[in-house]
Amino acid sequence: MVINIVIIFTTAVVLVIVWFIRHQRMLRTKAFLMREAVRNGDFTFRVPSKGMFFGEKALTDTLNDMENDIGRLTAQNEVESWEKLTRVLTHEINNATTPILSICQAFLASPEIHATPYHEGIAAIQDTTKALAAFVDSYRKMTQIQKPEPEEIALCHFMRGIACMYPSLTWSIDIPEDKTITIDSDLLRHTMINIIKNAVEAGAKSIGVRWRRNLYISNDGMAIPWENARDIFVPFYTTKRHGTGIGLSLSRQILMMQGYDISLAPVPQSGFHVSFIITGFEKHLL
């Protein structure tokens, strides 16, 4: 009898030790995955807390929230830095082009220059300078976004309105009818148009919009290479021959002004090649 009790007790202790070791290895693996996600700039990664004790679960949830906050602050600092740089560059370039235009206009108006070989060259300088000024002016919008006027909107109804603007695309909208969010509808519309426009230019035929605690906008266009994925929100960055490189960066700036953020999902939603995630909705529910 005593031997049986000893055997049962020993077996139980061994099982507890084995379970404890496996549990600790699982925690170590999850910690490693989170650390690598942060190092690689993937702030959408979440460590699952299922099967953990309440203390471990609370700590894991806190780490997930911290990772989300780190990602948002990092993106916000990037946006602010690019905004300041853009403001300085546009100001300095305008200061340089204005006198050049004035000088060109003065020479072209001079009878001594008219109908001489110099006229064509000065006209070319003037046209090039005007084109540069117009180019710079197009980026001025990066620092002149209208002040947001948040309102409560029905998200599903809003997205159906966006879908009506692109009847040639196949749309799949999976959002609860009663789901509402607080945001500036005009600025959100501008953001959606930028995303859909990029998708169409990448050959997309289908768009999927799904609500899964956050908003996912997916398309079946050309996948974004991993080496380009981290730069797509950088102002002026573009892989298109005639692209401006401000669409996605402007969209991120618009959203961050209102407490949201947008990022490229590391793994697209099922059935699509590219997925963007708009996050930050939980802050507006507090």
mmCIF file of N, CA, C and O in Angstrom, residues 33-39 41-47 61-74:
data_model
loop_
_atom_site.group_PDB
_atom_site.id
_atom_site.type_symbol
_atom_site.label_atom_id
_atom_site.label_comp_id
_atom_site.label_asym_id
_atom_site.label_seq_id
_atom_site.Cartn_x
_atom_site.Cartn_y
_atom_site.Cartn_z
ATOM 1 N N LEU A 33 9.708 34.917 -29.873
ATOM 2 C CA LEU A 33 8.959 35.334 -31.054
ATOM 3 C C LEU A 33 8.565 36.808 -30.973
ATOM 4 O O LEU A 33 8.643 37.538 -31.965
ATOM 5 N N MET A 34 8.152 37.248 -29.777
ATOM 6 C CA MET A 34 7.790 38.653 -29.618
ATOM 7 C C MET A 34 9.017 39.547 -29.806
ATOM 8 O O MET A 34 8.940 40.596 -30.472
ATOM 9 N N ARG A 35 10.132 39.143 -29.239
ATOM 10 C CA ARG A 35 11.354 39.941 -29.371
ATOM 11 C C ARG A 35 11.767 40.060 -30.833
ATOM 12 O O ARG A 35 12.125 41.145 -31.304
ATOM 13 N N GLU A 36 11.698 38.945 -31.584
ATOM 14 C CA GLU A 36 12.066 38.977 -32.995
ATOM 15 C C GLU A 36 11.086 39.820 -33.808
ATOM 16 O O GLU A 36 11.491 40.507 -34.756
ATOM 17 N N ALA A 37 9.806 39.780 -33.428
ATOM 18 C CA ALA A 37 8.811 40.584 -34.136
ATOM 19 C C ALA A 37 9.112 42.071 -33.972
ATOM 20 O O ALA A 37 9.067 42.846 -34.933
ATOM 21 N N VAL A 38 9.451 42.475 -32.739
ATOM 22 C CA VAL A 38 9.774 43.880 -32.484
ATOM 23 C C VAL A 38 11.037 44.279 -33.223
ATOM 24 O O VAL A 38 11.121 45.358 -33.824
ATOM 25 N N ARG A 39 12.053 43.412 -33.209
ATOM 26 C CA ARG A 39 13.309 43.707 -33.903
ATOM 27 C C ARG A 39 13.092 43.893 -35.400
ATOM 28 O O ARG A 39 13.763 44.696 -36.044
ATOM 29 N N GLY A 41 10.352 44.991 -36.755
ATOM 30 C CA GLY A 41 9.367 46.030 -37.016
ATOM 31 C C GLY A 41 7.958 45.509 -37.241
ATOM 32 O O GLY A 41 7.122 46.225 -37.783
ATOM 33 N N ASP A 42 7.675 44.268 -36.829
ATOM 34 C CA ASP A 42 6.327 43.720 -36.973
ATOM 35 C C ASP A 42 5.584 43.937 -35.657
ATOM 36 O O ASP A 42 5.615 43.098 -34.758
ATOM 37 N N PHE A 43 4.888 45.070 -35.582
ATOM 38 C CA PHE A 43 4.191 45.403 -34.344
ATOM 39 C C PHE A 43 2.750 44.893 -34.334
ATOM 40 O O PHE A 43 1.979 45.232 -33.446
ATOM 41 N N THR A 44 2.401 44.077 -35.331
ATOM 42 C CA THR A 44 1.077 43.454 -35.348
ATOM 43 C C THR A 44 1.097 42.072 -34.705
ATOM 44 O O THR A 44 0.044 41.471 -34.499
ATOM 45 N N PHE A 45 2.297 41.573 -34.386
ATOM 46 C CA PHE A 45 2.409 40.240 -33.797
ATOM 47 C C PHE A 45 1.840 40.230 -32.386
ATOM 48 O O PHE A 45 2.059 41.150 -31.603
ATOM 49 N N ARG A 46 1.100 39.192 -32.076
ATOM 50 C CA ARG A 46 0.515 39.049 -30.745
ATOM 51 C C ARG A 46 0.831 37.664 -30.176
ATOM 52 O O ARG A 46 0.669 36.654 -30.867
ATOM 53 N N VAL A 47 1.271 37.638 -28.934
ATOM 54 C CA VAL A 47 1.540 36.369 -28.258
ATOM 55 C C VAL A 47 0.228 35.828 -27.696
ATOM 56 O O VAL A 47 -0.429 36.514 -26.903
ATOM 57 N N ASP A 61 -0.804 39.945 -21.944
ATOM 58 C CA ASP A 61 -1.687 40.973 -22.509
ATOM 59 C C ASP A 61 -1.048 42.360 -22.412
ATOM 60 O O ASP A 61 -1.166 43.180 -23.322
ATOM 61 N N THR A 62 -0.357 42.603 -21.285
ATOM 62 C CA THR A 62 0.326 43.885 -21.114
ATOM 63 C C THR A 62 1.444 44.049 -22.131
ATOM 64 O O THR A 62 1.617 45.119 -22.725
ATOM 65 N N LEU A 63 2.214 42.977 -22.362
ATOM 66 C CA LEU A 63 3.291 43.030 -23.349
ATOM 67 C C LEU A 63 2.735 43.256 -24.752
ATOM 68 O O LEU A 63 3.314 44.008 -25.547
ATOM 69 N N ASN A 64 1.613 42.609 -25.060
ATOM 70 C CA ASN A 64 0.980 42.816 -26.362
ATOM 71 C C ASN A 64 0.548 44.275 -26.540
ATOM 72 O O ASN A 64 0.722 44.864 -27.605
ATOM 73 N N ASP A 65 -0.019 44.824 -25.477
ATOM 74 C CA ASP A 65 -0.442 46.229 -25.532
ATOM 75 C C ASP A 65 0.771 47.154 -25.672
ATOM 76 O O ASP A 65 0.723 48.145 -26.405
ATOM 77 N N MET A 66 1.848 46.826 -24.956
ATOM 78 C CA MET A 66 3.054 47.642 -25.045
ATOM 79 C C MET A 66 3.642 47.589 -26.452
ATOM 80 O O MET A 66 4.091 48.613 -26.987
ATOM 81 N N GLU A 67 3.636 46.407 -27.054
ATOM 82 C CA GLU A 67 4.149 46.280 -28.421
ATOM 83 C C GLU A 67 3.327 47.136 -29.375
ATOM 84 O O GLU A 67 3.861 47.812 -30.255
ATOM 85 N N ASN A 68 2.017 47.122 -29.170
ATOM 86 C CA ASN A 68 1.138 47.934 -30.000
ATOM 87 C C ASN A 68 1.438 49.424 -29.812
ATOM 88 O O ASN A 68 1.493 50.200 -30.779
ATOM 89 N N ASP A 69 1.657 49.825 -28.556
ATOM 90 C CA ASP A 69 1.978 51.233 -28.273
ATOM 91 C C ASP A 69 3.333 51.625 -28.856
ATOM 92 O O ASP A 69 3.493 52.739 -29.383
ATOM 93 N N ILE A 70 4.303 50.723 -28.768
ATOM 94 C CA ILE A 70 5.628 50.994 -29.339
ATOM 95 C C ILE A 70 5.510 51.191 -30.848
ATOM 96 O O ILE A 70 6.108 52.113 -31.421
ATOM 97 N N GLY A 71 4.735 50.317 -31.492
ATOM 98 C CA GLY A 71 4.547 50.441 -32.930
ATOM 99 C C GLY A 71 3.895 51.751 -33.309
ATOM 100 O O GLY A 71 4.301 52.412 -34.270
ATOM 101 N N ARG A 72 2.889 52.156 -32.527
ATOM 102 C CA ARG A 72 2.173 53.398 -32.826
ATOM 103 C C ARG A 72 3.090 54.616 -32.612
ATOM 104 O O ARG A 72 3.098 55.552 -33.412
ATOM 105 N N LEU A 73 3.864 54.595 -31.518
ATOM 106 C CA LEU A 73 4.767 55.717 -31.245
ATOM 107 C C LEU A 73 5.883 55.796 -32.294
ATOM 108 O O LEU A 73 6.267 56.890 -32.720
ATOM 109 N N THR A 74 6.392 54.628 -32.702
ATOM 110 C CA THR A 74 7.429 54.608 -33.730
ATOM 111 C C THR A 74 6.913 55.191 -35.030
ATOM 112 O O THR A 74 7.569 56.023 -35.670
#
